[in-house]
Protein backbone atom coordinates (compact mmCIF):
# COMPACT_ATOMS: atom_id res chain seq x y z
CA MET A 1 9.49 -17.20 6.88
CA GLN A 2 5.76 -16.35 6.74
CA PRO A 3 3.88 -13.32 5.44
CA ALA A 4 3.01 -10.50 7.69
CA SER A 5 -0.75 -9.71 7.95
CA ALA A 6 -1.63 -6.63 5.84
CA LYS A 7 -4.43 -4.35 5.02
CA TRP A 8 -4.74 -2.06 1.91
CA TYR A 9 -6.94 0.65 0.36
CA ASP A 10 -7.23 2.22 -2.92
CA GLY A 11 -6.67 6.01 -3.67
CA ARG A 12 -6.91 8.09 -6.71
CA ASP A 13 -3.07 8.14 -7.19
CA HIS A 14 -1.87 5.78 -4.65
CA ILE A 15 -2.33 2.42 -3.06
CA PHE A 16 -1.85 2.46 0.64
CA THR A 17 -0.74 -0.75 2.32
CA GLU A 18 0.19 -1.43 6.02
CA PHE A 19 1.99 -4.58 6.98
CA CYS A 20 1.50 -5.44 10.59
CA VAL A 21 4.09 -7.32 12.60
CA GLU A 22 2.86 -8.48 16.00
CA ASP A 23 6.32 -9.46 17.51
CA ARG A 24 9.44 -8.16 15.64
CA SER A 25 12.24 -10.20 16.80
CA ASP A 26 15.70 -10.35 15.42
CA ASN A 27 15.42 -13.98 14.54
CA PHE A 28 12.32 -13.88 12.64
CA LYS A 29 11.77 -12.44 9.05
CA TYR A 30 8.49 -11.90 7.20
CA LEU A 31 8.12 -12.16 3.44
CA ASN A 32 5.01 -10.83 1.40
CA GLU A 33 4.97 -11.34 -2.19
CA ILE A 34 2.29 -9.47 -4.23
CA ASP A 35 1.69 -9.53 -7.97
CA PHE A 36 -0.04 -6.16 -8.17
CA PHE A 37 -3.33 -5.51 -10.00
CA HIS A 38 -1.73 -2.93 -12.12
CA CYS A 39 1.73 -1.46 -12.28
CA ILE A 40 3.20 0.81 -9.69
CA ASP A 41 5.94 3.34 -9.85
CA SER A 42 8.52 2.27 -7.35
CA ASN A 43 10.58 5.44 -7.67
CA ASP A 44 7.74 7.52 -6.40
CA SER A 45 6.60 5.13 -3.78
CA LYS A 46 7.22 5.57 -0.03
CA HIS A 47 7.34 3.53 3.04
CA LYS A 48 7.47 4.32 6.76
CA ARG A 49 8.50 1.96 9.39
CA MET A 50 6.78 2.29 12.73
CA ASP A 51 6.85 0.34 15.97
CA ARG A 52 4.73 -2.48 14.89
CA SER A 53 4.07 -2.10 11.25
CA THR A 54 5.39 -0.69 8.00
CA PHE A 55 3.10 1.70 5.88
CA CYS A 56 3.63 1.77 2.27
CA CYS A 57 2.34 4.60 -0.10
CA LEU A 58 2.60 3.09 -3.59
CA GLN A 59 2.34 5.41 -6.52
CA LYS A 60 0.13 4.00 -9.07
CA GLY A 61 1.56 3.71 -12.63
CA GLU A 62 -1.58 5.21 -13.97
CA SER A 63 -3.23 7.84 -11.74
CA GLY A 64 -6.91 8.06 -11.51
CA GLN A 65 -7.40 4.26 -12.29
CA SER A 66 -9.51 2.50 -9.67
CA TRP A 67 -8.13 -0.90 -8.31
CA PRO A 68 -10.91 -3.30 -7.19
CA ARG A 69 -8.28 -5.54 -5.55
CA LEU A 70 -4.66 -5.33 -4.67
CA THR A 71 -3.57 -8.53 -6.58
CA LYS A 72 -3.68 -9.39 -10.29
CA GLU A 73 -5.21 -12.70 -9.57
CA ARG A 74 -8.60 -13.08 -7.71
CA ALA A 75 -7.09 -15.53 -5.20
CA ARG A 76 -8.00 -14.92 -1.61
CA LEU A 77 -4.87 -14.43 0.46
CA ASN A 78 -5.42 -15.25 4.03
CA TRP A 79 -2.86 -12.60 5.30
CA LEU A 80 -4.42 -9.79 3.21
CA GLY A 81 -7.62 -7.72 3.89
CA VAL A 82 -9.16 -4.52 2.93
CA ASP A 83 -8.83 -1.53 5.27
CA PHE A 84 -12.47 -0.48 5.31
CA ASN A 85 -11.73 2.15 7.94
CA ASN A 86 -9.93 4.16 5.29
CA TRP A 87 -11.61 2.96 1.99
CA LYS A 88 -13.58 5.51 0.22
CA ASP A 89 -15.14 5.46 -3.23
CA TRP A 90 -12.77 8.38 -4.36
CA GLU A 91 -14.45 8.33 -8.01
CA ASP A 92 -17.56 9.82 -6.11
CA TYR A 93 -15.77 12.32 -3.96
CA SER A 94 -16.77 15.96 -3.83
CA ASP A 95 -13.93 18.61 -4.53
CA GLU A 96 -13.65 19.03 -0.93
CA ASP A 97 -13.01 15.35 -0.14
CA MET A 98 -10.56 15.28 -3.02
CA SER A 99 -8.58 18.23 -1.69
CA ASN A 100 -8.40 16.56 1.75
CA PHE A 101 -7.21 13.31 0.06
CA ASP A 102 -4.63 15.24 -2.01
CA ARG A 103 -3.18 16.86 1.23
CA PHE A 104 -2.82 13.44 2.71
CA SER A 105 -1.29 12.06 -0.48
CA GLU A 106 1.20 14.99 -0.26
CA MET A 107 1.86 14.26 3.31
CA MET A 108 2.64 10.66 2.37
CA ASN A 109 5.00 11.82 -0.37
CA ASP A 110 7.10 13.57 2.35
CA VAL A 111 7.51 10.48 4.31
CA GLY A 112 10.58 8.66 3.87
CA GLY A 113 11.75 5.18 4.89
CA ASP A 114 14.08 4.53 7.75
CA GLU A 115 17.61 4.02 6.71
CA ASP A 116 17.96 0.86 8.57
CA VAL A 117 15.11 -0.96 6.68
CA ASP A 118 16.33 -3.68 4.32
CA LEU A 119 13.34 -3.91 1.97
CA PRO A 120 13.57 -5.98 -1.10
CA GLU A 121 13.79 -4.17 -4.45
CA LEU A 122 10.48 -4.07 -6.32
CA ASP A 123 11.68 -5.92 -9.56
CA GLY A 124 9.35 -5.59 -12.35
CA ALA A 125 7.15 -2.97 -10.37
CA ASP A 126 7.09 -0.66 -13.50
CA ASP A 127 5.69 -3.51 -15.61
CA ASP A 128 2.20 -4.72 -15.78
C-alpha cells in the first residue's frame, strides 16, 4: 500500500482534505496516516467519495482555532500539499466572506459518505 496524494486547507470550523486517486483498481489500496495538528470531532466530520477522489470535511475539536499545518509534526510529507486555490486567511475575513464560508460549511455538513466506502475508524481522533 502507498499513500494517496492529498491537498488540504484550513477553515474556521473545519479542515478540508481531498485524497486524490489516479487509478482506482480493485486490487490496489491506499493508506494515509495523519497525526493531526489538533483534535477533530469524528462524529461531526463528513466525507464524500467521488470518481477520482475522496473529499473530507473534518470538524475541528476547537472551532475558530487556526491550523498552520495539517500534521502535529513539522515533517514534510511528499504526498501532502496545501490547496492554495481554496486557502484563505479566514481570521481576516469580512462578515460577507464569513457568511459565504458558513454556507459552504453547512453544505458540507449535509454531505454524507457513500455506503460502500470502507474507511478506517478515526481512533483517538477526539484526543490531542
